[in-house]
Coordinates of C-alpha atoms in Angstrom, one line a residue:
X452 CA -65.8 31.2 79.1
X453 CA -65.7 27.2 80.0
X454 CA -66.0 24.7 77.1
X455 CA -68.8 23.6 78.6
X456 CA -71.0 27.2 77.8
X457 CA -70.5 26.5 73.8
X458 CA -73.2 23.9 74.1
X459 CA -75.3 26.2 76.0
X460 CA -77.9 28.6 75.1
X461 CA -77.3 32.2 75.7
X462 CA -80.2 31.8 78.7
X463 CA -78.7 29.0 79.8
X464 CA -75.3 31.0 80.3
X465 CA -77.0 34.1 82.0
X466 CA -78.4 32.0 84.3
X467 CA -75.4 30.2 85.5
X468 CA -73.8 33.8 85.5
X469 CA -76.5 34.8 87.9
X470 CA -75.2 31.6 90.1
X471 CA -71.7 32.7 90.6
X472 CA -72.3 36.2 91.0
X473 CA -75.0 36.0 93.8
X474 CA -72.9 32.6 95.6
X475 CA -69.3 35.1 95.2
X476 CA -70.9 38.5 96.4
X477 CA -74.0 37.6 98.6
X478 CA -72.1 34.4 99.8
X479 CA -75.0 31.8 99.2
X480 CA -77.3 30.6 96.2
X481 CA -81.0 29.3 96.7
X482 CA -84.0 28.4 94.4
X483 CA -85.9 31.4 95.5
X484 CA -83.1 33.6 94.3
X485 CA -83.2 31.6 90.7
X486 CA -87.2 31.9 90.8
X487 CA -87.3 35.3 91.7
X488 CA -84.4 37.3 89.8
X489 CA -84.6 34.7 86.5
X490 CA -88.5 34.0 86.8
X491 CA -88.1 30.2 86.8
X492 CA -90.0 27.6 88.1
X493 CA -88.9 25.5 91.2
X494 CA -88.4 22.6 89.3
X495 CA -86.0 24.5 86.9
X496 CA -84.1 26.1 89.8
X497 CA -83.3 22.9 90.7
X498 CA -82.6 21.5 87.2
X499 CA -80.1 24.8 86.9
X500 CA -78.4 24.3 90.2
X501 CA -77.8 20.9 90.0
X502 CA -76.7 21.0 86.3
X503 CA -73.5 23.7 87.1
X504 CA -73.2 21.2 90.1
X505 CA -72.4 18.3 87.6
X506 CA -70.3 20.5 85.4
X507 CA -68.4 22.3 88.1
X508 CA -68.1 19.9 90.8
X509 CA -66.8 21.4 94.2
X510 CA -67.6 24.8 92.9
X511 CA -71.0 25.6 94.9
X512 CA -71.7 22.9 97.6
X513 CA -75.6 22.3 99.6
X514 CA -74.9 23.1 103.2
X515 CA -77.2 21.0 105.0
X516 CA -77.3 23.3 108.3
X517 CA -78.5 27.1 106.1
X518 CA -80.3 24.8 103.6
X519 CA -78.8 26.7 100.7
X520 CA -75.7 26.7 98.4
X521 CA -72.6 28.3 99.4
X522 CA -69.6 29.0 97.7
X523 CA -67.1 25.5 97.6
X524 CA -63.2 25.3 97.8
X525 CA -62.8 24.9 93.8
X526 CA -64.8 28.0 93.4
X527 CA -63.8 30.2 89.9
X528 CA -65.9 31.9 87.8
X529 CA -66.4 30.8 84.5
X530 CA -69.9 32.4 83.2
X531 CA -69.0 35.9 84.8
X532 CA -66.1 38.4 85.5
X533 CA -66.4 39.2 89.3
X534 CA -64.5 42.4 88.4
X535 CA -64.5 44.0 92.2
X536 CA -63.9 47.4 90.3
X537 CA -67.1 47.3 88.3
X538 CA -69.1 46.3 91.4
X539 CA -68.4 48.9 92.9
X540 CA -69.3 51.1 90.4
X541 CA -72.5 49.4 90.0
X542 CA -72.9 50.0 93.9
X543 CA -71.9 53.7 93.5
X544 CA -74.4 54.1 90.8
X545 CA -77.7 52.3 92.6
X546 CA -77.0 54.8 95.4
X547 CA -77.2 57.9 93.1
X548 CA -80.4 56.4 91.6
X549 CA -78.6 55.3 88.3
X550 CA -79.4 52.3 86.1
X551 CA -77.5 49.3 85.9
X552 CA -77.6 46.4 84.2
X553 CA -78.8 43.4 86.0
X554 CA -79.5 45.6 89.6
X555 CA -82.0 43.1 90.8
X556 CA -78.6 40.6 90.9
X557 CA -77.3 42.8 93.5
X558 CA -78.8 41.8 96.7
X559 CA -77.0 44.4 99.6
X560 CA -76.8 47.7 99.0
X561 CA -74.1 49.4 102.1
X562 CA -74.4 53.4 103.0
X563 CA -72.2 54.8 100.2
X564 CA -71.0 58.5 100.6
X565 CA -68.9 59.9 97.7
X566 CA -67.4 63.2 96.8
X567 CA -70.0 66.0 95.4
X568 CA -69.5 67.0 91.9
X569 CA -71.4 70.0 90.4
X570 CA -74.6 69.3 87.9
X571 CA -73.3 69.9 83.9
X572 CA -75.4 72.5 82.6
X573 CA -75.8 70.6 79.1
X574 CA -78.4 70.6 76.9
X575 CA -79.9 67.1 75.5
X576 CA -80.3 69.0 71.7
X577 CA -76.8 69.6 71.8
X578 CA -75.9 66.5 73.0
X579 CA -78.4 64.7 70.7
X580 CA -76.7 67.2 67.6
X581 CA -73.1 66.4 68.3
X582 CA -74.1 62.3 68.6
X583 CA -75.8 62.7 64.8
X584 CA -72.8 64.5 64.0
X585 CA -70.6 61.7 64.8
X586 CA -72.7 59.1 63.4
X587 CA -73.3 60.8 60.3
X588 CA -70.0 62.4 59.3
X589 CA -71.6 66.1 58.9
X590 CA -70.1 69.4 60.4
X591 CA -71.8 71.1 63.5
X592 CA -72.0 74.9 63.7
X593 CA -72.1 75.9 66.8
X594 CA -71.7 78.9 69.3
X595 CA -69.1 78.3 71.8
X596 CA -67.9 80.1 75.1
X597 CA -64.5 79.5 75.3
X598 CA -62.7 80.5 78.1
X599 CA -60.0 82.1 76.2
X600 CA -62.7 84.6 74.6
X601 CA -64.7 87.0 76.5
X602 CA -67.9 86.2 74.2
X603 CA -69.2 83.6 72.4
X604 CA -68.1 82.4 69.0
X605 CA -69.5 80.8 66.0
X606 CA -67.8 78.0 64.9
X607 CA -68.2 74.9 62.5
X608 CA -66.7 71.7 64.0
X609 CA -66.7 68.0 62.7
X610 CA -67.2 66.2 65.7
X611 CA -65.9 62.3 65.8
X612 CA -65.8 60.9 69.1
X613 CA -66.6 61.9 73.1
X614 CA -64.1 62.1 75.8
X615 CA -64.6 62.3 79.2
X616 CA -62.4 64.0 81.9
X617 CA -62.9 62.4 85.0
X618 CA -65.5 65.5 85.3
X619 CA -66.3 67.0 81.9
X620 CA -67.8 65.7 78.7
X621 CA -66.3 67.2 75.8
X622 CA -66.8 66.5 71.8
X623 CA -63.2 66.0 70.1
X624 CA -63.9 67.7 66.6
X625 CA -61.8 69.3 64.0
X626 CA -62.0 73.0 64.5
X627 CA -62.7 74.5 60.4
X628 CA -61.3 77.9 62.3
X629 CA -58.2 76.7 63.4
X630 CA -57.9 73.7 61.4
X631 CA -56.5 71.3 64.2
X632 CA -58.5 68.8 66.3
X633 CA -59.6 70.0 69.8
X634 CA -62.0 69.3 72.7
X635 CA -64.8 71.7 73.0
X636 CA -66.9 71.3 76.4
X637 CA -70.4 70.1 75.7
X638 CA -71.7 72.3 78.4
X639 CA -69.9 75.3 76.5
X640 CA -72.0 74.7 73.7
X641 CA -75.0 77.4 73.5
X642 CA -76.5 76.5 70.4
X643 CA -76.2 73.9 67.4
X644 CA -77.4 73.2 64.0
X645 CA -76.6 70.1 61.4
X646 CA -74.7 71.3 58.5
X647 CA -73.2 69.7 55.2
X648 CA -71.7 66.7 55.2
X649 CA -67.8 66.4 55.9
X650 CA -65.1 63.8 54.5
X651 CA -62.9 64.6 57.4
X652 CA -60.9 61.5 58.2
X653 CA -61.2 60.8 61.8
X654 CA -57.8 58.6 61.9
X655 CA -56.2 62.3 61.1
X656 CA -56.4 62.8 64.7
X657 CA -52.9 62.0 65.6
X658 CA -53.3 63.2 69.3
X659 CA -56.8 60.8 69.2
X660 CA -54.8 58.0 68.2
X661 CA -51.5 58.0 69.3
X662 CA -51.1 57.0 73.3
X663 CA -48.5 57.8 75.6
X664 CA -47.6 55.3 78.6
X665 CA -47.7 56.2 82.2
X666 CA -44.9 54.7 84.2
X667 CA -45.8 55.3 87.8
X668 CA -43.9 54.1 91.4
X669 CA -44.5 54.4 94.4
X670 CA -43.0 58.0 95.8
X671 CA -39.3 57.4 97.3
X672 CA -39.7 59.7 100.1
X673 CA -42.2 56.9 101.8
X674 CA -41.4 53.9 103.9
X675 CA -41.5 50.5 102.8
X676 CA -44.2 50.1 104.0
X677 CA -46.1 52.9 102.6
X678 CA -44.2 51.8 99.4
X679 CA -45.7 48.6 99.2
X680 CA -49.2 49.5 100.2
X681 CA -49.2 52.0 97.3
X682 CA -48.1 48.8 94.9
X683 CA -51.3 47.5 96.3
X684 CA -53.3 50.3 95.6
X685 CA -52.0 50.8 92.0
X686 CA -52.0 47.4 91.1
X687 CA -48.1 47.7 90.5
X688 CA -46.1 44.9 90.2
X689 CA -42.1 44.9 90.7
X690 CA -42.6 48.1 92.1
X691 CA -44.4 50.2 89.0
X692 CA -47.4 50.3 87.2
X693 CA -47.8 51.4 83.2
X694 CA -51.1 52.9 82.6
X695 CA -51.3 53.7 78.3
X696 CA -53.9 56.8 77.8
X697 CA -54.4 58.6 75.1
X698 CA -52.6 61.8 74.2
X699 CA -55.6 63.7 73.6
X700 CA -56.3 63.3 77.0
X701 CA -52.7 63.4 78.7
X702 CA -53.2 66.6 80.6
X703 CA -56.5 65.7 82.5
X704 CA -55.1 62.0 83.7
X705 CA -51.5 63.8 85.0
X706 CA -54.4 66.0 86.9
X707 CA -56.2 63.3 88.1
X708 CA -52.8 61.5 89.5
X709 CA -51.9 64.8 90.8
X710 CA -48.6 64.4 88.1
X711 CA -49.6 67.6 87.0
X712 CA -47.5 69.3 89.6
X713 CA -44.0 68.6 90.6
X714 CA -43.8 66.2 93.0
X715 CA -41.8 67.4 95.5
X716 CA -44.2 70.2 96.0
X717 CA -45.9 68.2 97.8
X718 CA -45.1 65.9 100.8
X719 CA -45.1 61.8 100.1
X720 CA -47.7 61.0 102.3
X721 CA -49.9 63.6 99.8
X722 CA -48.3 62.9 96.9
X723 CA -48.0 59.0 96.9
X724 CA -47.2 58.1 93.3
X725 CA -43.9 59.2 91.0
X726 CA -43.3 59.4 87.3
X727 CA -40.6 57.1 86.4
X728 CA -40.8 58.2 82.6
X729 CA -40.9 62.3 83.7
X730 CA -38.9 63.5 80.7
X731 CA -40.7 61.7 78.0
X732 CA -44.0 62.5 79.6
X733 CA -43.9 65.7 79.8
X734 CA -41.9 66.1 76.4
X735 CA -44.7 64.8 75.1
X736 CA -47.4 67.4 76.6
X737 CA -45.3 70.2 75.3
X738 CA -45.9 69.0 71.9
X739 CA -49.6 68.8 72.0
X740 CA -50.0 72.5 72.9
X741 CA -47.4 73.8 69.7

């Protein structure tokens, strides 16, 4: 954010990030995009280009020949992060019929084919239940399929927080059973009630709060190449990457990596990243399941 937005009204702002995401992604900037997505008049199209014009000179230029404005060569964004991960993510989402915020700014929507993954049998009651749990501090009872029991099992949980898998949702609660903090697998959960209220201290959760760090390379066994193409992909820089995730949820991002395995299981060309800090990673695992 500019100096230049203080002194601007929170409209004022939206609109100019409106400008510099439709001139970066679509290429080009008109009134009828201002009049139609931010419902303003021509005149104030007009007043709104030319004004981040005066601010921002060389940053969006009028090309004569498409009669529009296009992107110029001082162009940076100062309203808006043009995050290319979080586009895409917004494009992923349109094409599965989600919502996202501010779709209408999006303009071109490609053929988007992505992996299948299976509907989540999950009830909104129990979803609604554990959210009131959270927010109010109470315990849950609940019956629970586990996987390491052939039936259900009533339990009484003080749920704190959500986690997400990469596949699963999962409520991370204190167990009154087994007194330790666990995940338990929203879609696991067959039934739930409020209960009393709970003093359980959320900042007990050691393996909630405490993060390990992921020290990632590129695997030795490819070429240069390969090597350096994997820095790209991974964002690494001087060769590796740290990625800090939360202990709690340790096991499901080594899966996700495929660093669940050892590596020389599989071939480089499969397996394309490495473990630098192996040892203290994997120390670290063995103590959450004790």
């Amino acid at each position: 954010m500019t100096s230049e937005s203080n002194s601007l009204s929170r409209w004022q702002q939206d609109r100019r990030a409106f400008i510099e995401h439709r001139v970066f992604w679509r290429g080009r900037v008109g009134l009828a995009d201002l009049m139609d997505v931010m419902g303003l008049s021509r005149a104030q199209a007009s007043k709104d280009l030319n004004s981040y014009i005066n601010d921002h000179p060389e940053h969006i230029i009028y090309d004569k020949t498409a009669k529009t404005y296009v992107l110029g060569p001082k162009f940076e964004e100062h309203y808006t992060a043009l995050d290319p991960s979080e586009y895409l993510d917004d494009l992923l989402s349109i094409s599965r019929g989600g919502s996202v915020p501010a779709a209408d700014w999006i303009v071109y929507q490609p053929d988007i084919l992505a992996t299948t993954v299976p509907g989540r049998g999950l009830s909104a009651l129990t979803l609604r239940n554990v959210l009131l749990a959270c927010e109010q501090r109470k315990e849950l009872q609940i019956s629970y399929q586990s996987m390491s029991s052939p039936d259900p099992e009533n339990r009484v949980i003080i749920p704190h927080a959500l986690a997400h898998d990469g596949f699963r949702w999962h409520a991370r609660a204190l167990c009154s059973k087994d007194q330790v903090f666990k995940d338990f697998v929203l879609g696991r959960i067959l039934k739930s009630a409020l209960g009393e209220q709970s003093d359980v201290d959320a900042g007990t959760d050691e393996d909630w709060n405490q993060t390990i760090t992921l020290k990632i390379a590129p695997h030795p066994g490819l070429s240069e190449n390969q090597r350096r193409i994997v820095e790209l992909d991974y964002a690494m820089n001087d060769g590796a990457a740290e990625l800090s995730v939360r202990k709690c949820l340790l096991f499901y991002n080594l899966k996700r990596l495929g660093l669940d395995v050892d590596p020389s299981i599989r071939a480089p060309q499969d397996q394309h990243i490495v473990l630098i800090n192996d040892g203290e990673v994997r120390a670290a695992l063995e103590r959450g399941r004790r």
